Each structure stands twice: as C-alpha cells, then as structure tokens.
XYZ file of C-alpha atoms in Angstrom:
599
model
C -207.771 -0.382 -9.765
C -208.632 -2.911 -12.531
C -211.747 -5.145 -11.641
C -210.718 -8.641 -12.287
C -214.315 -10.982 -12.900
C -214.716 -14.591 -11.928
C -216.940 -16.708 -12.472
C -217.594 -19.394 -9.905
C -216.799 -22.976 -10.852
C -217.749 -24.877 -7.359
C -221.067 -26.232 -8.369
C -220.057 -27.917 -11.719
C -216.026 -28.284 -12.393
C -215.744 -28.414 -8.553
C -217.707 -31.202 -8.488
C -216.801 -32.887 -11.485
C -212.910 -32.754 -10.548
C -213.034 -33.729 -6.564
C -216.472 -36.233 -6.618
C -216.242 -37.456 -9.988
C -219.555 -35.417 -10.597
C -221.454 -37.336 -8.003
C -223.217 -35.244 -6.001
C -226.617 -35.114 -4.909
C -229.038 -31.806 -5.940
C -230.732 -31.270 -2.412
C -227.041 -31.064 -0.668
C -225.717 -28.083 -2.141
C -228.328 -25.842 -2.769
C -227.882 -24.153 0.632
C -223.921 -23.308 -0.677
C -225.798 -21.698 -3.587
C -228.218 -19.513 -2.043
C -225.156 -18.886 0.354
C -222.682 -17.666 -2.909
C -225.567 -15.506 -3.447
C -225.274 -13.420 -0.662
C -221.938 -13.180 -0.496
C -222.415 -11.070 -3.705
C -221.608 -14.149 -6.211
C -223.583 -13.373 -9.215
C -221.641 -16.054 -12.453
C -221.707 -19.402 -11.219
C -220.987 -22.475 -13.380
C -224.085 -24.761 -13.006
C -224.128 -27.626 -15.057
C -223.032 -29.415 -18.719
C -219.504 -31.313 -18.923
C -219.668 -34.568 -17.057
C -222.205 -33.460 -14.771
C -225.060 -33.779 -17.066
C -224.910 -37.722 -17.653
C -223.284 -38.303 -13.934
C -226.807 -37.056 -12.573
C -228.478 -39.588 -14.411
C -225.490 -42.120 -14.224
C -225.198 -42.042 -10.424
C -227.186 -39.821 -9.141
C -230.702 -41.358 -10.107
C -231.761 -37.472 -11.071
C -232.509 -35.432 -13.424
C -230.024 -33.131 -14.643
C -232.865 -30.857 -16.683
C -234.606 -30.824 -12.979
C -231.357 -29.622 -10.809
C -231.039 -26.766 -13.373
C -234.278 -25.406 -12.979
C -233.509 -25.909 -9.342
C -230.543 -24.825 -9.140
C -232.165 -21.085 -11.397
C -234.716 -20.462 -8.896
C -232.144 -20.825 -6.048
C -229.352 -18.676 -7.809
C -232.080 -16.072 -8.727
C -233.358 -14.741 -12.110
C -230.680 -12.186 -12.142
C -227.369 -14.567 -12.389
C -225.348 -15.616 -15.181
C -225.548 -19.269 -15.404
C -223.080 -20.853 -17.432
C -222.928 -24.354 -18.592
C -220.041 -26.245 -20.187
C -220.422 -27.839 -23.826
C -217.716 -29.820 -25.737
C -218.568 -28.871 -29.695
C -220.111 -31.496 -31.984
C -219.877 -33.890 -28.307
C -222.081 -31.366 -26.631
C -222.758 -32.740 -23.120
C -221.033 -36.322 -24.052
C -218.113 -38.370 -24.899
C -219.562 -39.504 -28.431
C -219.649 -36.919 -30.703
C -223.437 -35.956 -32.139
C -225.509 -35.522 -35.432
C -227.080 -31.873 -36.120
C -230.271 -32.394 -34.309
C -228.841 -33.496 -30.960
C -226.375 -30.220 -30.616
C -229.389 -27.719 -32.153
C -231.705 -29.368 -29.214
C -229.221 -29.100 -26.694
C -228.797 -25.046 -26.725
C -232.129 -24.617 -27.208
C -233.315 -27.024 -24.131
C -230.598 -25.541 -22.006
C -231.775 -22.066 -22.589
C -235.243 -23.483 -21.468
C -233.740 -25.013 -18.773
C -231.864 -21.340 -17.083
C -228.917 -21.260 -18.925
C -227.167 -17.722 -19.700
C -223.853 -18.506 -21.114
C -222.644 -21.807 -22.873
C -218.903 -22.302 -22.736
C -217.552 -24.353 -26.166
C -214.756 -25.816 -26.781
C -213.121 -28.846 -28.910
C -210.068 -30.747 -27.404
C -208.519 -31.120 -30.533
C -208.935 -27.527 -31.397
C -210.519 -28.456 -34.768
C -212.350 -25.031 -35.417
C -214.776 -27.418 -37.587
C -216.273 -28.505 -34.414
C -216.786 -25.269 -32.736
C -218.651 -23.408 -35.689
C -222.693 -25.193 -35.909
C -222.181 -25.693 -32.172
C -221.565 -21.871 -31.497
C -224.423 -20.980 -34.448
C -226.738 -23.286 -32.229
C -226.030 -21.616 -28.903
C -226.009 -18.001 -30.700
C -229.555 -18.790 -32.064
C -230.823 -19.949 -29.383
C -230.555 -16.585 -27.285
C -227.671 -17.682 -25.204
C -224.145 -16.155 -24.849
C -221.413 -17.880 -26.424
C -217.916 -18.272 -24.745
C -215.382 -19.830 -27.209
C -212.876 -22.065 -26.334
C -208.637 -22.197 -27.114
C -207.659 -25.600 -25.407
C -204.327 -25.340 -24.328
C -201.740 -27.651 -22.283
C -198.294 -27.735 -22.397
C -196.153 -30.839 -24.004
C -193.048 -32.359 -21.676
C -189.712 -31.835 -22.727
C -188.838 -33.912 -25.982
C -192.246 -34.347 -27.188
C -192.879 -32.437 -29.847
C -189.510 -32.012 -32.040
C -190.991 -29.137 -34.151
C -191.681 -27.056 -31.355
C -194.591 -25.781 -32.655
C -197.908 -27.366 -30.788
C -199.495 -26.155 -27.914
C -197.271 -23.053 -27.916
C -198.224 -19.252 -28.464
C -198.368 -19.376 -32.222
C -200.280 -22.676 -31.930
C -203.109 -20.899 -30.325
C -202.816 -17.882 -32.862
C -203.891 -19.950 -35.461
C -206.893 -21.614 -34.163
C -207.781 -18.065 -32.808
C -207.401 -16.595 -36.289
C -209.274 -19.916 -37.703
C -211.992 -19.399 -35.332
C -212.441 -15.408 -36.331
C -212.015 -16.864 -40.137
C -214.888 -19.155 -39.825
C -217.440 -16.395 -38.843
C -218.400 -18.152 -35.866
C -220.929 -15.352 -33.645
C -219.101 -15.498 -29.692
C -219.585 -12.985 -27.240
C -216.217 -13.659 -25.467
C -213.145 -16.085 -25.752
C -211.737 -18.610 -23.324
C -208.185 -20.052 -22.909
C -208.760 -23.298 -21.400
C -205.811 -25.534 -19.539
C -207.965 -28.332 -18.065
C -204.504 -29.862 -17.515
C -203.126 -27.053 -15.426
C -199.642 -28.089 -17.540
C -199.367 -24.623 -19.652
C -196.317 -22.721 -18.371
C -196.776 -19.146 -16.916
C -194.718 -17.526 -19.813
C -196.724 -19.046 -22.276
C -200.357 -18.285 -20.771
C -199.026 -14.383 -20.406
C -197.569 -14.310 -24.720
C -201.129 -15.918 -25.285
C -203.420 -13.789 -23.696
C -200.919 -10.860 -24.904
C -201.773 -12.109 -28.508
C -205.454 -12.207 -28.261
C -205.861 -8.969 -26.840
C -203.824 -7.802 -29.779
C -205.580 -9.820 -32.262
C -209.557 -9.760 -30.971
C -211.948 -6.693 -31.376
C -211.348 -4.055 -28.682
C -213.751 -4.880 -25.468
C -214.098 -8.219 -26.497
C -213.827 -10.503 -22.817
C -210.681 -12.668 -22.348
C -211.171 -15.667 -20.157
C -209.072 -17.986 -18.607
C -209.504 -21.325 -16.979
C -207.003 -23.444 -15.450
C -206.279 -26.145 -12.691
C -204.055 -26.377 -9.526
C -203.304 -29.756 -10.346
C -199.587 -29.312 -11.397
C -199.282 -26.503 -8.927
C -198.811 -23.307 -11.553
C -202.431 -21.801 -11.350
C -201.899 -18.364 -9.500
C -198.608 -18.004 -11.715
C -200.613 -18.910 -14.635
C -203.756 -16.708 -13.333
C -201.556 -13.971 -12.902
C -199.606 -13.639 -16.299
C -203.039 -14.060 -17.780
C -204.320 -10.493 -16.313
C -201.150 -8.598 -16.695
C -201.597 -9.519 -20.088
C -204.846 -8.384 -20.382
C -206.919 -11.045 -19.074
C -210.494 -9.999 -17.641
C -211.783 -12.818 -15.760
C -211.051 -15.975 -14.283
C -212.090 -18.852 -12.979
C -212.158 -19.462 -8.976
C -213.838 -22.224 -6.860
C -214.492 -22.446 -3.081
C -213.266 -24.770 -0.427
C -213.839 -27.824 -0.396
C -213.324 -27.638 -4.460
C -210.851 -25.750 -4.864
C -206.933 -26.053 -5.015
C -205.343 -29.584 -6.074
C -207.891 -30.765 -8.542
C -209.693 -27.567 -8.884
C -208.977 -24.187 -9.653
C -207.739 -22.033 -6.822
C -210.082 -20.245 -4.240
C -211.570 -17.294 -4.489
C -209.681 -16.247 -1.289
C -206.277 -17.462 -2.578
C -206.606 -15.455 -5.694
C -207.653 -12.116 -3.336
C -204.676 -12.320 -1.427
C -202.561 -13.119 -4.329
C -203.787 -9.503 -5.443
C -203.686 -7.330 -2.523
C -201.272 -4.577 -3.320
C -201.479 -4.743 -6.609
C -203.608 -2.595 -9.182
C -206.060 -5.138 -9.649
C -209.093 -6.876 -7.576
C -211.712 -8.784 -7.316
C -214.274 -6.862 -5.466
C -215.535 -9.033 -3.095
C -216.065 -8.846 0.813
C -213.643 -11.696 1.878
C -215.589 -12.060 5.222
C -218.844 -12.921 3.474
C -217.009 -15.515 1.134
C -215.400 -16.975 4.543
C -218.875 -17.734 5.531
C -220.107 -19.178 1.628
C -217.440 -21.527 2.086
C -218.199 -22.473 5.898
C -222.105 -23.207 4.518
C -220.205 -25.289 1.326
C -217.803 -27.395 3.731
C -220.694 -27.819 5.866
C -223.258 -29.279 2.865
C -220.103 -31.594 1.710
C -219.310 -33.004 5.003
C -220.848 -36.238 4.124
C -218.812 -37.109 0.776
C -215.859 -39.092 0.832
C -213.090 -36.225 0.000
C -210.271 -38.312 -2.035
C -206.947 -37.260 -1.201
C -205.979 -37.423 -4.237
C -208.149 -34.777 -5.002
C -206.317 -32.223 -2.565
C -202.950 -32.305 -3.555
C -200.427 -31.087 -6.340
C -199.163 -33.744 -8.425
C -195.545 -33.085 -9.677
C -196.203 -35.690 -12.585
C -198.992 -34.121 -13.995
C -196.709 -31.819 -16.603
C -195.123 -34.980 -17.505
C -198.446 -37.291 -18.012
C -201.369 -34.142 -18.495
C -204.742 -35.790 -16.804
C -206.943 -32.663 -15.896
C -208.371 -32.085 -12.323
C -211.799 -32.389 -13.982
C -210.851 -35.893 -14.774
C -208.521 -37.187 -12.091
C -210.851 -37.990 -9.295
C -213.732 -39.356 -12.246
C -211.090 -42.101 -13.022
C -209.833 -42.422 -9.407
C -213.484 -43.062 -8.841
C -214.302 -45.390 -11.161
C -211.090 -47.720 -10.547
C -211.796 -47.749 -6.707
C -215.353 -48.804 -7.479
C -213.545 -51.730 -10.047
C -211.007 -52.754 -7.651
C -208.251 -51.421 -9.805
C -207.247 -48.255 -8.033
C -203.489 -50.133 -7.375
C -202.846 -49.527 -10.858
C -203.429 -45.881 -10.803
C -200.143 -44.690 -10.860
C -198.838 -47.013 -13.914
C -201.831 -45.926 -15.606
C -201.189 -42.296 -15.129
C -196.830 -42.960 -16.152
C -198.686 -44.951 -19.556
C -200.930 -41.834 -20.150
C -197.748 -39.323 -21.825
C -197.150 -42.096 -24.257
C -201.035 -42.233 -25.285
C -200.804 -38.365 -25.703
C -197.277 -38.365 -27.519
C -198.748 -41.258 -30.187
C -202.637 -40.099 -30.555
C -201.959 -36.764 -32.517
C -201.546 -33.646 -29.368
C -204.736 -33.458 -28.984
C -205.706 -31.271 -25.455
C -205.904 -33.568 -22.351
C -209.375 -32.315 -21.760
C -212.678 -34.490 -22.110
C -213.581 -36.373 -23.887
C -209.975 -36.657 -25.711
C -208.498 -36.981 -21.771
C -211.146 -39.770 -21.543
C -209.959 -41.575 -24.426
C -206.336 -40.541 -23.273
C -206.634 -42.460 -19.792
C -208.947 -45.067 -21.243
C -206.060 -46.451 -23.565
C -203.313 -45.973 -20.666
C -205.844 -48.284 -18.346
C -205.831 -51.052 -21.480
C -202.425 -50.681 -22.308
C -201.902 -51.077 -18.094
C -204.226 -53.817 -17.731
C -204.092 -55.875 -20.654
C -200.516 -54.705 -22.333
C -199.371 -52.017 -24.949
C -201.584 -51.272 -27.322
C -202.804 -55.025 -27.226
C -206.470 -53.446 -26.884
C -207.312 -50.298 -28.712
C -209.784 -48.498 -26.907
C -212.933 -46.982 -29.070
C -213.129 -43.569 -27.969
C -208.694 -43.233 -28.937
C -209.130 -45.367 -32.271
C -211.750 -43.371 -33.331
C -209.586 -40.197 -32.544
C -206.365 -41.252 -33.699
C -209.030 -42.638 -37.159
C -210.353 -38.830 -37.488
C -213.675 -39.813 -36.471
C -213.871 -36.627 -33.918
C -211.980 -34.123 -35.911
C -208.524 -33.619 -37.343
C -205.579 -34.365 -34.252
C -203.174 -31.379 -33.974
C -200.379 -33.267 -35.642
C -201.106 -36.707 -37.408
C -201.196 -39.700 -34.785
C -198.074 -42.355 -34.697
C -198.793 -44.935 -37.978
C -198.254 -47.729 -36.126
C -200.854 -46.667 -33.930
C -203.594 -45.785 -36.653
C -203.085 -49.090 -38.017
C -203.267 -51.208 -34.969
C -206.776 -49.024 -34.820
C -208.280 -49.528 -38.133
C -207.766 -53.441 -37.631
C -209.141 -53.725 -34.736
C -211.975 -51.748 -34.893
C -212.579 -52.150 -38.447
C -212.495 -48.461 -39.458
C -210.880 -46.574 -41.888
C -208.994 -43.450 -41.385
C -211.487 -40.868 -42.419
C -211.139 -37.310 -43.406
C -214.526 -36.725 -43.648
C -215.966 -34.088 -40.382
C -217.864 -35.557 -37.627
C -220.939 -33.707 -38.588
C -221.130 -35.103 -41.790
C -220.419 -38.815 -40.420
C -223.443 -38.229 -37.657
C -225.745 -37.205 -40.049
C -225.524 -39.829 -42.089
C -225.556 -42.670 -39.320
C -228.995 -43.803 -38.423
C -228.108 -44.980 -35.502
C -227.292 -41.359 -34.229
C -229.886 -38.667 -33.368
C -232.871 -37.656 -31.896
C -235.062 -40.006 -34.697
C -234.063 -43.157 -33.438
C -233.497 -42.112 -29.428
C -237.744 -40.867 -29.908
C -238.130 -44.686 -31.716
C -236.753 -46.259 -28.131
C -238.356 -44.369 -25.864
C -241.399 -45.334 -27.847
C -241.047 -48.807 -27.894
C -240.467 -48.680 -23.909
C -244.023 -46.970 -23.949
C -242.245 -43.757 -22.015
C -243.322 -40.170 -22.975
C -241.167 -38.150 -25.640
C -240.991 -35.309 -24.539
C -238.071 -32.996 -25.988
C -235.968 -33.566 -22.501
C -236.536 -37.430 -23.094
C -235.301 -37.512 -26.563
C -232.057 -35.136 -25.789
C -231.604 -37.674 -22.204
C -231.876 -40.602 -24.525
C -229.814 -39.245 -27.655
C -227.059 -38.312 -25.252
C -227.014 -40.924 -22.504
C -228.350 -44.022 -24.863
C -228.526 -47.457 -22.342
C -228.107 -45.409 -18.761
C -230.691 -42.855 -20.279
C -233.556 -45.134 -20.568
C -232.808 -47.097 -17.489
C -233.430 -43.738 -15.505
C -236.530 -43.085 -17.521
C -237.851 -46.510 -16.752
C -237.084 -45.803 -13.048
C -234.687 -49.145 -12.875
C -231.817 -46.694 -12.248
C -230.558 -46.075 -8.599
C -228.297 -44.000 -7.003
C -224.659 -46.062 -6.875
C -221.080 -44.721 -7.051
C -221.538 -41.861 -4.302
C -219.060 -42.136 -1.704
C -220.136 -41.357 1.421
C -217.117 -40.506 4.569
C -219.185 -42.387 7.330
C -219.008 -45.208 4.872
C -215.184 -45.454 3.921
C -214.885 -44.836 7.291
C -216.625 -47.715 8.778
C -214.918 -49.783 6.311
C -211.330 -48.732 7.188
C -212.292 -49.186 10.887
C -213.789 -52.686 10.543
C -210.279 -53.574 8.845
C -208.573 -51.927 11.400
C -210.279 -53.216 14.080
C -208.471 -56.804 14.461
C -204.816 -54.944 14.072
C -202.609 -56.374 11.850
C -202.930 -58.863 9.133
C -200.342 -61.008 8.558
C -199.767 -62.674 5.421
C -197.167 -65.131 3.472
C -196.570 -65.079 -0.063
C -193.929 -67.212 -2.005
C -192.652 -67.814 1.400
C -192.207 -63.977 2.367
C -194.152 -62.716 5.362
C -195.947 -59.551 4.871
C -198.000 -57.613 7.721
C -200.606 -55.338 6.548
C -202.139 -52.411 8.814
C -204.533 -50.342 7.232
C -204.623 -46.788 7.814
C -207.611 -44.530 6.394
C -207.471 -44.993 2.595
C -204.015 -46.323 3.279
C -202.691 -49.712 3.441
C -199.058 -50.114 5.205
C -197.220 -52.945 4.004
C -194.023 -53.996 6.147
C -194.018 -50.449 6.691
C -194.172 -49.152 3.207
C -197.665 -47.076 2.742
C -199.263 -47.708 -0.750
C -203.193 -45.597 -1.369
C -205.472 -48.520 -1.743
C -210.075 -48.539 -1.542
C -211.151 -49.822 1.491
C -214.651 -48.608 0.873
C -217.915 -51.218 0.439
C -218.490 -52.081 -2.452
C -221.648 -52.454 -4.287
C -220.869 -55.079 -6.661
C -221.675 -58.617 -6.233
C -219.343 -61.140 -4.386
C -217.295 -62.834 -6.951
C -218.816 -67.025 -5.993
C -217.841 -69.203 -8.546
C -221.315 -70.888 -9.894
C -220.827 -74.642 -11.100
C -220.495 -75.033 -14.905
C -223.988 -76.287 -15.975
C -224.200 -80.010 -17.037
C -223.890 -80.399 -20.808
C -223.634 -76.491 -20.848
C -221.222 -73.418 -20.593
C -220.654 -70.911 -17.347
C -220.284 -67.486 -18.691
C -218.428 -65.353 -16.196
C -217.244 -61.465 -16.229
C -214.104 -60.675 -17.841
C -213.345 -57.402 -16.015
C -215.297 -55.794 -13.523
C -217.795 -53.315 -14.011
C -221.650 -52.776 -14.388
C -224.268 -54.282 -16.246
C -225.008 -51.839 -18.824
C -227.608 -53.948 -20.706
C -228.477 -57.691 -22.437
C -228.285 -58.013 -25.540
C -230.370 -61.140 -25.601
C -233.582 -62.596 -23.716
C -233.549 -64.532 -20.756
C -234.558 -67.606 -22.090
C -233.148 -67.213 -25.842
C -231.712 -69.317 -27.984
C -227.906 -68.091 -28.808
C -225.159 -69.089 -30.890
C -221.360 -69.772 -30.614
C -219.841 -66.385 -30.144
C -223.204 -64.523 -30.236
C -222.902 -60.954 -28.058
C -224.850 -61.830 -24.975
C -224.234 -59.327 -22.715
C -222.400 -55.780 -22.643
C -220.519 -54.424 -19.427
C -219.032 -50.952 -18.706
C -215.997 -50.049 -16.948
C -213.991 -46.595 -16.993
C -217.118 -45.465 -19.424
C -215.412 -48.229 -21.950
C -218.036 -50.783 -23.117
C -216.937 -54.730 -23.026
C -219.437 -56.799 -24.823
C -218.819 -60.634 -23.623
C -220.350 -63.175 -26.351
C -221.355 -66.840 -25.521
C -218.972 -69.583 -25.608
C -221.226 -72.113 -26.890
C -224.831 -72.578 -28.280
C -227.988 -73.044 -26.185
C -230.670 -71.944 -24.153
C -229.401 -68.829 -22.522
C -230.436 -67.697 -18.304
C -228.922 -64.790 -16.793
C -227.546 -64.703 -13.792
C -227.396 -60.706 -13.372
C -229.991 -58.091 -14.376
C -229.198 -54.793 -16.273
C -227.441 -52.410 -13.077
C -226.119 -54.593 -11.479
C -222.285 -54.493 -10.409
C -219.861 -57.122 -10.969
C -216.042 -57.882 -10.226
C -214.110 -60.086 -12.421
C -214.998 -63.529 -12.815
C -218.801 -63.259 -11.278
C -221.035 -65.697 -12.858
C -223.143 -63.183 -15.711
C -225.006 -66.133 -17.289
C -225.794 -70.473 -17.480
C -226.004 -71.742 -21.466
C -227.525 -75.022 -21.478
C-alpha cells in the first residue's frame, strides 16, 4: 500500500478559518503534546493570519508561542509555517529587508518548512521570497494557487484551469527558484475534482522524479475528499488534514474522515485511529471555551459561485459581528463574484481574498464601487504583482482617481525598496523614538504589524475580539429571558424571539450577534459651543491619532484614523480649533460615538 503523508493544519489554518485566528497560546498546547503521541510528527504552527492576530487580539507574542509551541511539539517535528511571497506574514506587500528577516527569524524561532505562495500567481513574487527561506536553512514548499471560476466568467476558458497552472509551474521551474517540494493550494475549496486530478497528473509529469506533491484544500464548498482523492490517484503524496473541532466546513477535512475515505483502497495514512480519537477528545476539550460560529461548521453551496476561503470566512464573520454589521453578510458574500470577475482572477486566497471581501463590504455598505478599497485598487493598479488577466477598465480607473495612483508595471519589490516609508530602517526609527528595545523580533513586529505592533510593544494592547461560549451565551439568555419582543415599524408589528445566535422574526429565522460587545455605547455628546462634534463614521477601533490632544488643527486636517475589516478610515476635522479627544488609541467604537470636541 501507498503511504499517503499529512501534515496537520489544526493549530494554524484551523484556527485561522473557525476563530478568526484568535486563540490564546496556553489553551492548546495540551492538543499539541496530545498530536504528539498519537504519532503526529508535521504540524502547521504558525505564519498566515496568525502571526499579526496574536498581537492584534491576542495581546501575545507570536515569536514567543513558536518557541512554545517547538519545545511542546519536540525537536524532532517538522514545523511548518505559512508565508504569502513579497507579503510574507501580512496583507501589505514588503521591501527586501523585511522578507530576508522574516525566514531567517522564523528559522530562529523553530521553523522547519515555510510554505510560499502568491495569490495572483505572479512567479515574480515567489522567487527572492523562496531564495530567502532557501538561505536561511529552511525547507521551501512552493505554492500553485488554484480556485475554480463560476460558469460564464471567464469567456476564454483559459484561467484557473489545468494549463493555467502548467504555466506558472513551468514559470516557477524557469525562474530557478531552489524548493524542496510543490503545493497546489485551493484556499477556496471551489477547484473541481477533475481538474485537481489533470493538475496533479501534470506536475508529476512535468517535476523532477521524487520531487513531493502537495495539496491543500477546504471543505467549504463541500468537494474536499473528491478533490483529496483525485489528487493521490494522480500522484499526489500528501495532504492536508485537521482535527475536530477545525476541521470540515471551514477547514480541511479530518484526519479520520480522510482514513475512512481510504480503507480498502491501496493507499493509507498510517495512523492508529484510536489514538487520534483521543488527540481530538484532548483538542475539543482545550476549545470548549471559544464561541464555535456556525458558520464555521457547515458547507456553503454559494461558495463556487462567490470563492471566500475557509481561512477567511469566519475572520470576516468575526470582524462584522464585532462591528455590528454581520446582517449584511450574505449581500456581501453575493457582491464578492463581481469583485473577483472585475479585479483581474486573481486566487481568492489572502491577502487578494482580503481585498476581495473588503471591496464587496464597501460596495455593500456604501454602494458599487462608490468607495474603492486600498488593498483592491492597489491590486487591480499592479501594485502587488501582475492580475491573471487585466482587471475591468472601468474599474482601474475609478482606482487611480481615487487613490491617486497610477497603474504601474513596475514589481512590488522594486516599488518597496524604493519607499522610505517601508522596511526595517524606519520600523527601528519608531521603536526608537518610543524608547522600546530593537531587537531583530521588534523591528520584524513593527515592519509587519506598523500601529497594532507598537501598541503591543508599549504594553497598551489588550486582549479583545476573543469570543468566549459562556459569553454569547449569557448574552442570548439575557435576551431571551423576558420572551418575546414585540415591535412596530411603519405600522407593521413584528415579534422578535431570539434563539442562540439566531433571531426569529414573525417566524422567519435570520443569523444575527447577540454577543457583548466591547465597544463603547454610541451617547450622542452635545456639539461644543462655538465648536464642532466629531463623531465616528463607521464602527471600528481606534487604531491611532494622528494629532495631540490639545493641538491646534485645521479645516479638513486628518485627526484621527479607525480600522474596520483590517480597512483603515482616517476621519479629518470639520473645522479649525483646539482639538480634545474623546477616545484613546484601542478603544472600540460603533458608528456615530463621539471621537473628539474642536473648540
């Protein structure tokens, strides 16, 4: 029989796609050192989303839960971490300094392998990136991103299918790039059986004999163990596999789903099904206090049709409950296929899903393309690479205007390097100026996490956006408790009975957040005498001031910046005066709290 490998994705994509990252390091480690002994030797540990979610939400240090997270695993396992090219560990793309220092700190840090891939499968952006993590002494796993495109998108018929992915294969063995094996990635979960098994087929034809074949996928759309299994008949050798309660819906499948899947065939996984029963008992057990979306368990049958990855479903689902927007998830994800059909093809996996669901929550929330997002101007601009297919005109132009960029052809790399805003230079200069130490691990937190970065150095960060069961469930009980509310609008009667995460309107049940919130109550603050109120335009944190309590602004001078859905929103001041904050930098706001008094 034919030993299939997996490498286990629990601890880092699990997390990342059913807790939006947030998870606390002292929790889990027990579900590690149980993997362990169930014989689990390649676990996925850390990079992707949650490297800045640690210091984000978490209020830790993602350098520390490494090391922990090594001397719990044992000196023995393969530790992988996930890196996105030229973006490394981010959703801004970085200058050559920032992506040398990350391989190099994450090999001091217990990293074995280093997963890299590019969304936009722009070989450009894989090639220092994978010199960087070769150097360094660390195993290299290419990336092919792959998804699949809904019927009627693509009139050519030529993206995102087999041949598609034989050319950036063939670019990627052009460029002379060192890897030590190759993975197919479908963050999506959208890439039809048929074409996964011609893929793999085609790399095993066109890649060195003995070289590893990879591939990672999501249940999301409900296709992963067809998709798993055309990969290894095609000559596939190893997948990836999570545990309960990360695995299925948003994740990839389970380890135990993908064992029975193979029993009587001539292929296995090795693995002694009674000892991974009792991993995942110790797992379930360590999780039992986070809030497990339900979102986050189920297929979605509009996922081919509008591709947002498991990794980043539950991250967004997250981050509109905490904004008070989670009502509009389910326009945002219909608005999502047109962001993908007009921004170039680019692979619905982060950051280009990011930028993807960022634009469908603008175009939701404040109308169709009214509001270009950064992170999708810059894409459909060329600022991140070259877009499979050149993005919709009408869209690139409503992004250079409003953004004030040109279309560039010029690589990321070379735009980094020449920004002096970018690197680790300037990110040393800040933590300087806050009198912290720079250290290489301060420099990299800073270059990569900017604002949030230093407020967790500083030790003003906390630990916010962690949603806890006995919480949402106190909250749905307390709404519960007085039965049902009853309610008139435009002369209609409505009764409302919530239910869970559920609110039941005249009988129809629609998902709604019933869980506290930590933002501010929204009062309404008198308008100073012979001054201006400034209040929040959208809900969201206080990611920093951009003037002094006490200051003197201008007429339209940037004040203040927020952030909501990772999507900065600086506010400026509507008149001239002597400014006095209301809020402090952290702080959490809904829509229409008072930020600031000019007088």
């Amino acid at each position: 029989m034919k030993k299939i490998n997996f490498m286990l994705t629990a601890f880092r994509d699990g997390f990342q796609s059913v807790y939006g990252a947030r998870v606390l390091t002292k929790d889990f480690m027990p579900a590690v050192e149980a993997a362990r002994h169930a014989g689990i030797s390649h676990m996925e540990f850390g990079g992707g989303a949650r490297f800045q979610a640690l210091f984000f939400y978490c209020n830790e240090n993602a350098f520390d839960m490494m090391d922990t997270f090594r001397k719990t695993a044992g000196p023995d396992a393969n530790l992988q971490t996930l890196a996105r090219g030229v973006n490394v560990v981010g959703l801004e793309s970085q200058s050559s300094d920032v992506i040398k220092a990350h391989a190099q700190l994450f090999k001091k840090h217990g990293t074995t392998t280093i997963r890299n891939f590019d969304a936009l499968n722009d070989v450009n952006n894989l090639i220092y990136s994978g010199q960087c993590i070769h150097d360094a002494g660390l195993k290299h796993e290419v990336c092919v991103s792959m998804m699949s495109l809904a019927p009627g998108w693509d009139s050519t018929g030529k993206i995102h299918t087999e041949e598609f992915y034989e050319k950036t294969l063939r670019d990627i063995l052009n460029s002379g790039v060192p890897f030590d094996s190759v993975c197919f990635k479908d963050a999506s979960g959208t890439s039809t059986p048929a074409t996964v098994g011609k893929t793999i087929a085609m790399a095993r034809r066109l890649l060195p004999e003995g070289t590893k074949i990879v591939f990672h996928t999501h249940e999301t759309a409900g296709n992963s163990i067809a998709c798993y299994l055309a990969a290894i008949e095609n000559g596939a050798d190893q997948l990836d596999l999570s545990m309960q309660p990360t695995s299925g819906g948003t994740c990839q499948p389970d380890i135990l789903t993908m064992w029975q899947a193979l029993r009587g065939t001539e292929y296995t996984l090795d693995i002694d099904p009674k000892k991974i029963q009792e991993a995942e008992n110790v797992f379930q057990d360590c999780m039992s206090k986070y809030f497990l979306p339900p979102e986050a368990t189920a297929v979605n049958p509009i996922i081919p049709f509008s591709p947002l990855p498991g990794g980043a479903l539950t991250a967004n689902t997250q981050m509109m409950r905490d904004n008070g927007t989670f009502d509009k998830f389910p326009e945002v994800v219909k608005a999502m296929g047109e962001c993908v059909k007009l921004g170039g093809f680019g692979t619905s996996v982060t950051p280009v899903s990011q930028f993807y669901f960022q634009q469908a929550y603008s175009n939701v929330m404040s109308g169709p393309w009214k509001k270009i997002t950064p992170g999708y101007g810059k894409m459909v601009l060329g600022y991140f690479g070259k877009t499979p297919v050149e993005p919709d005109p009408m869209v690139v132009k409503a992004a250079s205007e409003q953004l004030g960029l040109e279309p560039t052809q010029k690589t990321p790399l070379e735009i980094n390097d020449a920004d002096p805003k970018k690197g680790l230079k300037p990110a040393k200069a800040k933590l300087e100026e806050a009198g912290l130490p720079t250290t290489d691990e301060n420099v990299f937190i800073v270059a990569t996490c900017a604002d949030k970065g230093l407020l967790y150095l500083k030790g003003e960060a906390k630990v916010n956006g962690i949603r806890w069961a006995a919480d949402v469930k106190k909250a749905a009980s307390a709404a519960q408790a007085d039965g049902p509310v009853k309610v008139t609008v435009d002369g209609k009667a409505y009764e409302v009975v919530f239910d869970g995460n559920d609110a039941v309107v005249n009988g129809k049940r629609y998902a709604v957040s019933t869980a506290a919130s930590d933002a501010k109550a929204e009062t309404k603050a008198a308008a100073p005498a012979g001054g201006a109120k400034v209040d929040a335009p959208v809900p969201g944190a206080v990611l920093r001031l951009s003037v002094k309590d006490g200051d003197r602004v201008s007429e339209g001078q940037e004040i203040i910046v927020l952030e909501a859905m990772k999507m900065e929103t600086p506010v400026s001041a509507p008149a001239s005066g002597t400014i006095h904050f209301l809020v402090k930098q952290g702080d959490q706001v809904q829509t229409g709290h008072p930020l600031a008094e000019i007088k």
